[in-house]
Amino acid sequence: MDIFSNLFPISLYEGLAYGLVAIGVYITFRVLSFPDLTVDGSFPLGGAVVSVLIINGVDPWVGTFTAFLAGMCAGLVTSLLNTALRINALLAGILMMVGLYSVNLMIMGRANIPLLREVTVFDEAAGLFGTDTSTTFSIIFMAALIIIVLAILNWLLRTDIGLALRATGDNEQMVRGLGGNTNLTTILGVSMSNGLVALAGAMIAQNQGFADIGMGIGMIVMGLASVIIGEGIFRPRGITGILLAVVGGAFAYRLFLGIALRLGLPPTDLKLVTAVLVVVVLAIPYIRKRLRHEWVPPAARM
Amino acid sequence: MGTTGSQNVGRIPIDDNSILRLQEVTKVFCPGTIDEVKALDNINLDIIAEDFITVIGSNGAGKTTLLNIIAGVYPPERGGKLIVNGRDIANLSEHGHARYVGRVYQDPRTGTAAKMTIAENLSLAIMRGQKRGVGTAITKQRKELFRTVLVPLGLGLEDRLTALVGTLSGGQRQALSLVMATMSKPSLLLLDEHTATLDPKTARIVLELTQMVVSREKMTTVMVTHNMELALRFGNRLLMMHKGKIIVDLNHQQRINLTVSDLVDAFEKASGEQFVDDSVLLSSVDPMTRK
């Protein structure tokens, strides 16, 4: 069982870090019904911003927070494309994803920025508690971050504006009819989502010791996989349950990938594995219903 | 045509009790294309406080366009005005209109959010016309209030505040829509064929509830219907629309002894056309009396 040593703690750490991406994807896809593909660009944007700031001597806490803000700005632009210019949500996200590739390269100046000798938030945080940066510490630190994010979202989604945000994804017509500004809720949700995704990118870059222009490829599929797996395994009810299930889904997904790797799959196969996994998870409910002779409407195309 | 035989066409009403005044409201869809259609043609209308107006007309007469303009779904063509309290709101966004206008849609699914609970739906409705902030949406006081507004419906919804609205029946959802449209007391209530998709029994219940809520809250109401019998039974004023114009406008005195066939005659006289709309004739069976 040697090949599986360390599998659990590493998956746990990755699940927590990528859990932020999953929460972001959950907010857009599930809460807002806004299929936002900006994620593939805002994730490396977070990594790029924090890395450039750190190597230029900026405090890593400030750098990480700036990465979060940069992600929010990316989301702001995506949502404005959709609300102010009436561009289809899917297309707005794709345009941003493509555009952000160049933006990220401009910010980084090159395709890869190593952070190995730099002081990161993990080092700073470990220093505060007088310990070393280890996997265990990374897990605790990420867990604390996730708990803060979940607590804030859990509160926000139960406020008046949060309710309007959730209802926007459920029945936009109704929200407008009740005097809710659905442009505003869309902007709020998409910005928040991309802020969290960029924060994840910043945390991952600092923990792995580099930012790379290609680090965001497939991030949207990964986030979606986590959300769907989480919903499938935990079948949550209520806001709190769903948020926890999404993070749980990210963990399960990472564990699954970890097992695939340890079984000898080359890392380059992982994207295909992820894609197939999502297809399987999405297809299962349909196949089950077909076996029970239930009618299923055709899938949406737009 | 269109103006023949109606003494009420183009009347510029002068009434200080006007809740909402439509002035030279026109709406053209697909302008400049072969599909161009004038859905509303220079409408002038004063809606007086505590009016209960029923609107009838054949398909494509402009009834729903009229409601959409009042609700602010889209603005009228340039020059058209919607005056509320002396202020023109024609170019305000739909959510800006919501402060003045509550609406119950034809489809119960349009007026409620299925994946949210009854309490959450009502919380959304209670904030009509107010700035939505980060205050807790569902408080103890609000839950008490929700129970008080739900009890008169007699549907037992007050005990199911945490139930998802998607689990309710069409009639229950429409009753909830009605409460959501009226609970924060907008100046005007729009009913867009709100019983058309319900079965006759449920339609009767929802109509009774409508009458109860409207008379209790003294709501100024505009009800669009395909059903002439209903249009005569309800309200104190009747509008008949045809090809984007209001061709008949009857006040309480004028319509008191009117029958459906009188209405058909009035239509033919006013429009100069034969009345041939099956959907109106077929739906003239009254769900209020049908056993």
XYZ file of C-alpha atoms in Angstrom:
593
model
C 0.000 0.000 0.000
C 3.071 2.186 -0.253
C 1.886 4.003 -3.328
C -1.108 5.312 -1.398
C 0.871 6.863 1.454
C 0.182 10.569 1.849
C -2.746 10.279 -0.548
C -5.331 11.311 2.003
C -3.668 14.433 3.458
C -2.632 15.699 0.024
C -6.133 15.176 -1.361
C -7.511 16.897 1.708
C -5.298 19.922 1.157
C -6.071 20.055 -2.567
C -9.755 19.509 -1.910
C -9.775 22.505 0.407
C -7.823 24.725 -1.984
C -9.788 23.728 -5.066
C -12.894 23.802 -2.887
C -12.720 27.591 -3.284
C -12.960 27.114 -7.048
C -15.866 24.723 -6.535
C -17.686 27.267 -4.366
C -17.110 29.917 -7.024
C -18.453 27.631 -9.748
C -21.378 26.701 -7.505
C -22.315 30.391 -7.099
C -22.419 31.038 -10.844
C -23.674 27.734 -12.262
C -26.082 26.699 -9.543
C -27.121 29.806 -7.609
C -27.228 32.298 -10.491
C -27.745 29.852 -13.403
C -24.990 31.830 -15.104
C -22.642 29.353 -16.853
C -19.488 31.397 -16.323
C -16.337 30.161 -18.056
C -14.238 33.134 -16.891
C -12.937 30.778 -14.213
C -10.281 29.311 -16.542
C -8.809 32.806 -16.802
C -9.449 34.199 -13.330
C -7.726 31.248 -11.605
C -4.311 31.923 -13.212
C -5.038 35.647 -12.844
C -5.009 35.162 -9.070
C -1.764 33.200 -9.303
C -0.201 35.784 -11.612
C -1.134 38.782 -9.474
C 0.074 37.314 -6.186
C 3.335 36.025 -7.715
C 4.265 39.288 -9.393
C 3.478 41.236 -6.228
C 5.460 38.852 -4.023
C 8.598 38.862 -6.201
C 8.387 42.647 -6.195
C 8.511 42.683 -2.422
C 4.857 43.256 -1.594
C 3.559 41.659 1.588
C 2.060 38.237 0.703
C -1.145 38.984 2.658
C -1.636 42.147 0.621
C -0.711 40.244 -2.545
C -3.248 37.507 -1.821
C -5.989 40.022 -1.113
C -5.107 41.922 -4.304
C -5.407 38.653 -6.236
C -8.910 38.252 -4.795
C -9.793 41.795 -5.899
C -8.339 41.188 -9.388
C -10.575 38.125 -9.715
C -13.580 40.197 -8.656
C -12.732 42.733 -11.366
C -12.582 39.963 -13.983
C -16.005 38.767 -12.821
C -17.266 42.341 -12.878
C -16.277 42.688 -16.539
C -17.888 39.340 -17.450
C -21.142 40.280 -15.738
C -21.127 43.734 -17.337
C -20.679 42.133 -20.769
C -23.803 40.158 -19.988
C -25.944 42.784 -18.233
C -24.882 46.061 -19.874
C -24.071 44.798 -23.390
C -26.556 41.891 -23.419
C -23.937 39.345 -24.491
C -24.921 35.745 -23.827
C -23.485 34.534 -20.499
C -21.631 31.575 -21.981
C -20.071 33.719 -24.691
C -19.181 36.513 -22.248
C -17.264 33.959 -20.151
C -15.467 32.501 -23.160
C -14.464 35.976 -24.358
C -13.095 36.794 -20.914
C -11.276 33.475 -20.668
C -9.542 34.105 -23.984
C -8.802 37.741 -23.228
C -7.484 36.989 -19.756
C -4.845 34.654 -21.218
C -3.112 37.683 -22.733
C -3.771 39.790 -19.643
C -2.179 37.124 -17.437
C 0.875 36.968 -19.694
C 1.124 40.772 -19.564
C 0.973 40.723 -15.761
C 3.547 37.920 -15.453
C 5.814 39.077 -18.273
C 6.660 35.431 -18.930
C 4.899 32.084 -18.817
C 6.105 30.963 -15.394
C 7.100 32.715 -12.163
C 8.865 30.576 -9.522
C 8.193 31.487 -5.871
C 10.422 28.887 -4.265
C 12.610 31.246 -2.289
C 9.919 33.809 -1.600
C 7.968 34.221 1.608
C 4.308 33.250 1.052
C 1.177 33.612 3.194
C 1.707 30.027 4.306
C 5.161 30.968 5.698
C 3.777 34.132 7.260
C 0.865 32.306 8.852
C 3.121 29.492 10.083
C 5.411 32.147 11.533
C 2.479 33.670 13.435
C 1.849 30.329 15.122
C 5.537 29.562 15.495
C 5.481 26.399 13.398
C 7.011 25.301 10.123
C 5.219 25.229 6.806
C 4.159 21.609 6.450
C 1.341 19.758 4.720
C -0.472 19.558 8.046
C -0.164 23.279 8.560
C -1.278 23.964 4.981
C -4.371 21.855 5.598
C -5.229 23.715 8.804
C -4.607 27.076 7.179
C -6.740 26.273 4.116
C -9.446 24.782 6.344
C -9.560 28.016 8.339
C -9.823 30.047 5.135
C -12.612 27.815 3.787
C -14.511 28.045 7.071
C -14.345 31.850 6.942
C -15.518 31.913 3.308
C -18.333 29.425 3.998
C -19.438 31.353 7.074
C -19.605 34.605 5.113
C -21.509 32.995 2.223
C -23.805 31.125 4.577
C -24.729 34.462 6.134
C -24.865 36.460 2.892
C -27.151 34.019 1.074
C -29.721 34.407 3.874
C -29.881 38.189 3.744
C -32.319 40.196 1.627
C -29.738 40.770 -1.110
C -28.632 37.126 -0.871
C -32.206 35.955 -1.314
C -32.536 38.193 -4.384
C -29.282 36.676 -5.707
C -30.580 33.128 -5.292
C -33.962 34.004 -6.758
C -32.248 35.583 -9.786
C -30.988 32.134 -10.753
C -34.351 30.544 -10.008
C -36.809 33.017 -11.567
C -35.294 36.250 -12.833
C -38.627 37.552 -14.152
C -40.155 37.277 -10.707
C -37.288 39.117 -9.013
C -37.617 42.069 -11.390
C -41.374 42.055 -10.923
C -40.827 42.303 -7.171
C -38.488 45.248 -7.594
C -35.178 43.404 -7.392
C -32.389 44.633 -9.655
C -31.267 41.401 -11.312
C -28.404 43.125 -13.116
C -27.004 44.069 -9.734
C -27.410 40.583 -8.249
C -25.796 39.042 -11.342
C -22.850 41.423 -11.090
C -22.512 40.723 -7.379
C -22.627 36.942 -7.805
C -20.283 36.651 -10.787
C -17.771 39.047 -9.226
C -17.817 37.201 -5.915
C -17.402 33.878 -7.689
C -14.372 34.983 -9.701
C -12.855 36.641 -6.630
C -12.949 33.286 -4.835
C -11.526 31.488 -7.873
C -8.641 33.974 -8.105
C -8.072 33.577 -4.370
C -7.786 29.831 -4.959
C -5.299 30.482 -7.762
C -3.250 32.689 -5.438
C -3.235 30.085 -2.661
C -2.326 27.228 -5.031
C 0.485 29.237 -6.663
C 1.979 30.069 -3.275
C 1.707 26.523 -2.008
C 3.102 24.824 -5.108
C 5.820 27.459 -5.394
C 5.093 28.901 -8.831
C 2.491 30.561 -11.007
C 2.062 29.240 -14.513
C 0.115 30.639 -17.454
C -1.429 27.209 -18.047
C -2.522 26.554 -14.464
C -6.162 27.439 -15.206
C -6.762 25.046 -18.085
C -9.764 22.863 -17.339
C -10.459 24.656 -14.057
C -14.121 25.144 -14.949
C -14.613 21.443 -15.637
C -12.820 20.616 -12.396
C -15.014 23.016 -10.421
C -18.128 21.653 -12.060
C -16.996 18.080 -11.383
C -16.599 18.941 -7.686
C -20.046 20.539 -7.504
C -21.757 17.640 -9.260
C -19.899 14.960 -7.293
C -20.634 16.789 -4.031
C -24.328 17.028 -4.853
C -24.359 13.390 -5.956
C -22.634 11.946 -2.904
C -24.065 14.101 -0.135
C -27.495 15.004 -1.564
C -27.593 18.154 0.548
C -30.613 20.238 1.529
C -30.387 23.858 2.574
C -27.694 26.427 1.983
C -25.251 25.270 4.654
C -25.480 21.662 3.527
C -24.927 22.541 -0.114
C -21.870 24.695 0.607
C -20.300 21.909 2.677
C -21.197 19.312 0.053
C -19.454 21.343 -2.648
C -16.207 21.399 -0.659
C -16.698 17.697 0.075
C -17.132 17.128 -3.643
C -13.828 18.882 -4.358
C -12.143 16.596 -1.839
C -13.706 13.438 -3.311
C -12.692 14.540 -6.783
C -9.080 15.177 -5.723
C -8.980 11.827 -3.966
C -10.195 10.176 -7.150
C -7.531 11.919 -9.244
C -4.883 11.034 -6.659
C -5.811 7.365 -6.889
C -5.689 7.521 -10.697
C -2.196 9.020 -10.510
C -0.912 6.500 -7.995
C -2.231 3.705 -10.145
C 0.253 4.838 -12.775
C -1.744 7.101 -15.059
C 0.492 9.805 -16.522
C -0.442 13.305 -15.253
C -1.193 14.379 -18.818
C -4.179 11.990 -18.818
C -5.831 13.709 -15.867
C -7.814 16.241 -17.901
C -9.316 13.417 -19.941
C -10.055 11.487 -16.752
C -11.810 14.572 -15.369
C -13.827 15.093 -18.537
C -14.914 11.442 -18.621
C -15.742 11.572 -14.924
C -18.030 14.576 -15.407
C -19.737 12.924 -18.375
C -20.333 9.762 -16.352
C -21.672 11.625 -13.313
C -23.943 13.762 -15.489
C -25.209 10.802 -17.505
C -26.001 8.492 -14.564
C -29.280 10.180 -13.493
C -30.509 10.154 -17.101
C -29.644 6.490 -17.659
C -31.299 5.570 -14.357
C -34.488 7.340 -15.370
C -34.445 5.678 -18.786
C -34.160 2.278 -17.120
C -37.257 3.168 -15.074
C -39.004 4.250 -18.307
C -39.258 7.834 -17.122
C -39.477 10.592 -19.657
C -36.600 13.068 -19.646
C -36.844 16.344 -21.573
C -34.141 17.161 -24.157
C -31.091 18.925 -22.754
C -30.918 22.713 -22.958
C -28.737 24.003 -25.786
C -28.204 27.546 -24.635
C -61.136 52.157 -38.742
C -61.013 51.472 -35.061
C -62.485 54.777 -34.017
C -65.881 54.208 -35.585
C -68.745 54.099 -33.206
C -66.936 54.635 -29.952
C -67.474 57.834 -28.096
C -64.671 56.962 -25.702
C -61.741 56.678 -28.063
C -58.919 59.072 -27.453
C -60.622 60.555 -24.446
C -58.116 62.581 -22.483
C -59.364 62.002 -18.999
C -59.061 64.679 -16.406
C -59.142 63.262 -12.940
C -57.040 64.162 -9.964
C -57.549 60.760 -8.369
C -55.576 59.179 -11.160
C -53.268 56.444 -9.861
C -51.681 55.988 -13.243
C -52.154 57.960 -16.420
C -51.125 56.544 -19.789
C -50.583 59.307 -22.269
C -50.090 58.700 -25.985
C -48.682 55.240 -25.334
C -47.713 53.383 -28.485
C -45.707 50.185 -28.820
C -44.323 48.848 -32.067
C -42.618 45.466 -32.228
C -39.944 44.691 -34.823
C -40.037 48.194 -36.323
C -38.738 48.460 -39.883
C -39.143 44.756 -40.633
C -41.870 42.830 -42.414
C -42.915 41.569 -38.978
C -43.625 45.094 -37.795
C -46.706 45.170 -35.611
C -48.292 48.028 -33.734
C -49.275 46.323 -30.505
C -50.491 49.511 -28.850
C -51.765 52.462 -30.857
C -51.791 55.803 -29.051
C -53.435 54.681 -25.820
C -54.725 57.305 -23.407
C -56.058 55.969 -20.148
C -56.561 57.167 -16.618
C -56.642 54.550 -13.922
C -58.506 55.999 -10.957
C -57.850 55.057 -7.337
C -59.789 51.943 -6.301
C -60.836 51.211 -9.864
C -61.171 47.523 -10.654
C -60.773 47.464 -14.413
C -61.357 44.334 -16.464
C -59.758 44.235 -19.909
C -61.000 41.971 -22.672
C -60.074 41.617 -26.313
C -59.190 39.042 -28.910
C -55.733 37.533 -29.295
C -53.249 40.154 -30.378
C -55.443 43.029 -29.241
C -52.623 44.375 -27.076
C -53.863 43.417 -23.611
C -50.637 41.814 -22.446
C -48.549 44.535 -24.113
C -50.546 47.070 -22.113
C -49.749 45.236 -18.870
C -46.087 44.861 -19.831
C -45.818 48.592 -20.501
C -47.450 49.419 -17.165
C -45.155 46.928 -15.396
C -42.128 48.413 -17.158
C -41.031 45.210 -18.901
C -40.345 47.478 -21.887
C -40.836 51.199 -22.389
C -43.414 52.712 -24.773
C -42.277 54.414 -27.971
C -40.828 57.901 -27.608
C -43.369 60.458 -26.474
C -45.502 57.984 -24.532
C -45.893 58.770 -20.865
C -46.778 56.793 -17.754
C -47.575 59.290 -15.041
C -47.666 58.244 -11.406
C -48.003 60.962 -8.763
C -47.162 63.561 -11.379
C -43.969 61.757 -12.310
C -43.295 60.090 -15.660
C -42.019 56.557 -15.012
C -42.094 55.380 -18.635
C -38.340 55.002 -18.836
C -37.799 53.547 -15.395
C -36.507 49.965 -15.303
C -38.856 47.121 -14.540
C -37.646 46.886 -10.958
C -38.255 50.615 -10.641
C -41.878 50.108 -11.690
C -42.301 47.349 -9.126
C -42.568 49.957 -6.409
C -45.894 51.034 -7.905
C -47.059 47.870 -9.605
C -47.645 44.333 -8.338
C -48.406 41.610 -10.835
C -49.834 38.117 -10.957
C -48.870 36.282 -14.128
C -50.807 33.795 -16.197
C -48.405 30.984 -15.341
C -48.116 30.349 -11.575
C -44.471 29.440 -12.170
C -43.659 32.972 -13.319
C -44.761 34.629 -10.097
C -42.930 32.400 -7.627
C -39.463 30.889 -7.212
C -39.761 27.096 -7.190
C -36.455 26.215 -5.560
C -37.020 28.539 -2.622
C -39.280 28.151 0.396
C -42.608 29.897 0.946
C -41.005 32.109 3.593
C -38.144 33.031 1.244
C -40.578 33.902 -1.547
C -42.570 36.106 0.801
C -39.376 37.732 2.076
C -38.524 38.682 -1.480
C -41.990 40.163 -1.912
C -41.937 42.124 1.328
C -38.914 44.101 0.077
C -40.785 45.404 -2.974
C -39.629 48.919 -3.770
C -37.017 48.942 -1.024
C -33.265 48.710 -1.142
C -32.199 45.143 -0.490
C -29.368 45.097 2.007
C -27.582 42.602 4.218
C -30.269 42.396 6.867
C -31.409 38.871 7.726
C -34.174 37.927 5.303
C -36.236 35.658 7.506
C -36.760 36.986 11.012
C -39.217 35.999 13.693
C -41.326 39.108 13.088
C -41.466 38.435 9.361
C -42.514 34.828 9.928
C -45.353 36.070 12.133
C -46.373 38.494 9.406
C -46.207 35.750 6.748
C -48.519 33.574 8.832
C -51.020 36.412 9.192
C -51.128 37.067 5.453
C -51.373 33.365 4.587
C -54.125 32.393 7.059
C -56.963 34.164 5.145
C -56.173 32.037 2.070
C -57.441 29.022 3.966
C -54.944 26.749 2.208
C -52.873 25.839 5.257
C -49.773 27.442 3.737
C -49.097 29.256 7.024
C -47.931 25.946 8.506
C -45.655 25.169 5.569
C -43.374 28.208 5.565
C -40.271 26.065 5.025
C -41.769 24.032 2.163
C -40.245 24.561 -1.266
C -42.670 26.405 -3.522
C -42.003 23.861 -6.284
C -43.875 21.278 -4.190
C -47.097 23.349 -4.183
C -49.949 22.879 -6.640
C -50.629 25.408 -9.382
C -53.554 26.886 -7.462
C -51.557 27.199 -4.256
C -48.716 28.840 -6.142
C -51.084 31.301 -7.774
C -52.642 32.140 -4.403
C -49.133 32.717 -3.071
C -48.360 34.907 -6.116
C -51.428 36.960 -5.299
C -50.251 37.468 -1.725
C -46.735 38.333 -2.953
C -48.115 40.861 -5.430
C -50.269 42.617 -2.843
C -48.605 42.249 0.556
C -46.402 45.318 0.298
C -49.342 47.328 -1.060
C -48.261 48.618 -4.470
C -50.441 51.389 -5.967
C -51.690 49.101 -8.705
C -52.340 45.384 -9.057
C -52.062 43.759 -12.491
C -53.733 40.404 -13.084
C -52.688 38.856 -16.379
C -55.253 36.123 -17.086
C -54.162 34.760 -13.758
C -56.698 31.939 -13.668
C -56.379 30.858 -17.301
C -54.084 27.889 -16.658
C -55.965 26.610 -13.613
C -58.682 23.988 -13.555
C -62.210 25.416 -13.086
C -62.465 24.615 -9.388
C -59.050 26.059 -8.560
C -59.738 29.043 -10.813
C -62.881 29.737 -8.793
C -60.961 29.593 -5.524
C -58.233 31.907 -6.818
C -60.860 34.327 -8.148
C -62.625 34.377 -4.788
C -59.305 35.061 -3.094
C -58.630 37.814 -5.604
C -61.953 39.457 -4.831
C -61.297 39.140 -1.118
C -57.802 40.631 -1.272
C -58.759 43.426 -3.656
C -61.749 44.561 -1.628
C -59.968 44.216 1.713
C -56.893 46.146 0.632
C -58.921 48.502 -1.613
C -56.411 47.696 -4.363
C -56.631 49.509 -7.658
C -56.657 46.599 -10.099
C -56.375 45.886 -13.798
C -57.444 42.371 -14.724
C -56.911 41.014 -18.210
C -59.144 38.109 -19.100
C -60.329 36.151 -22.097
C -63.554 35.441 -20.338
C -66.360 37.929 -21.002
C -68.552 36.585 -18.233
C -65.740 37.211 -15.764
C -65.062 40.640 -17.192
C -68.687 41.567 -16.534
C -68.911 40.006 -13.119
C -65.753 41.577 -11.724
C -64.778 45.158 -11.235
C -66.410 48.489 -11.850
C -65.071 49.369 -15.275
C -64.612 47.405 -18.471
C -62.203 48.048 -21.312
C -62.354 46.252 -24.626
C -59.251 46.301 -26.779
C -58.849 45.662 -30.474
C -55.772 46.048 -32.672
C -53.874 48.070 -30.114
C -56.698 50.459 -29.278
C -59.225 50.711 -26.482
C -62.472 50.529 -28.436
C -64.932 50.299 -25.559
C -64.626 51.851 -22.112
C -67.637 51.204 -19.892
C -68.089 52.540 -16.401
C -70.026 50.881 -13.639
C -73.378 52.435 -14.655
C -72.968 51.516 -18.294
C -72.159 47.864 -17.737
C -74.474 47.038 -14.882
C -77.054 45.070 -16.900
C -74.774 44.066 -19.745
C -74.631 40.507 -21.060
C -71.988 38.725 -23.088
C -74.007 39.156 -26.273
C -74.269 42.909 -25.573
C -70.505 42.942 -25.366
C -70.172 41.120 -28.667
C -72.549 43.677 -30.219
C -70.542 46.516 -28.700
C -67.399 45.010 -30.132
C -68.815 44.691 -33.629
C -70.199 48.200 -33.503
C -66.956 49.685 -32.194
C -64.535 47.805 -34.394
C -66.673 47.553 -37.493
C -65.762 43.871 -37.687
C -67.516 40.570 -37.136
C -66.714 39.079 -33.787
C -64.921 35.853 -34.599
C -62.619 34.997 -31.768
C -63.266 31.426 -30.719
C -61.122 31.649 -27.635
C -63.260 34.442 -26.218
C -66.554 32.777 -27.048
C -65.452 29.362 -25.906
C -64.146 30.614 -22.609
C -67.287 32.564 -21.833
C -68.392 29.782 -19.515
C -68.161 31.226 -16.053
C -65.819 29.322 -13.752
C -67.429 31.042 -10.771
C -70.763 29.312 -11.316
C -69.720 26.171 -13.151
C -70.307 23.096 -11.053
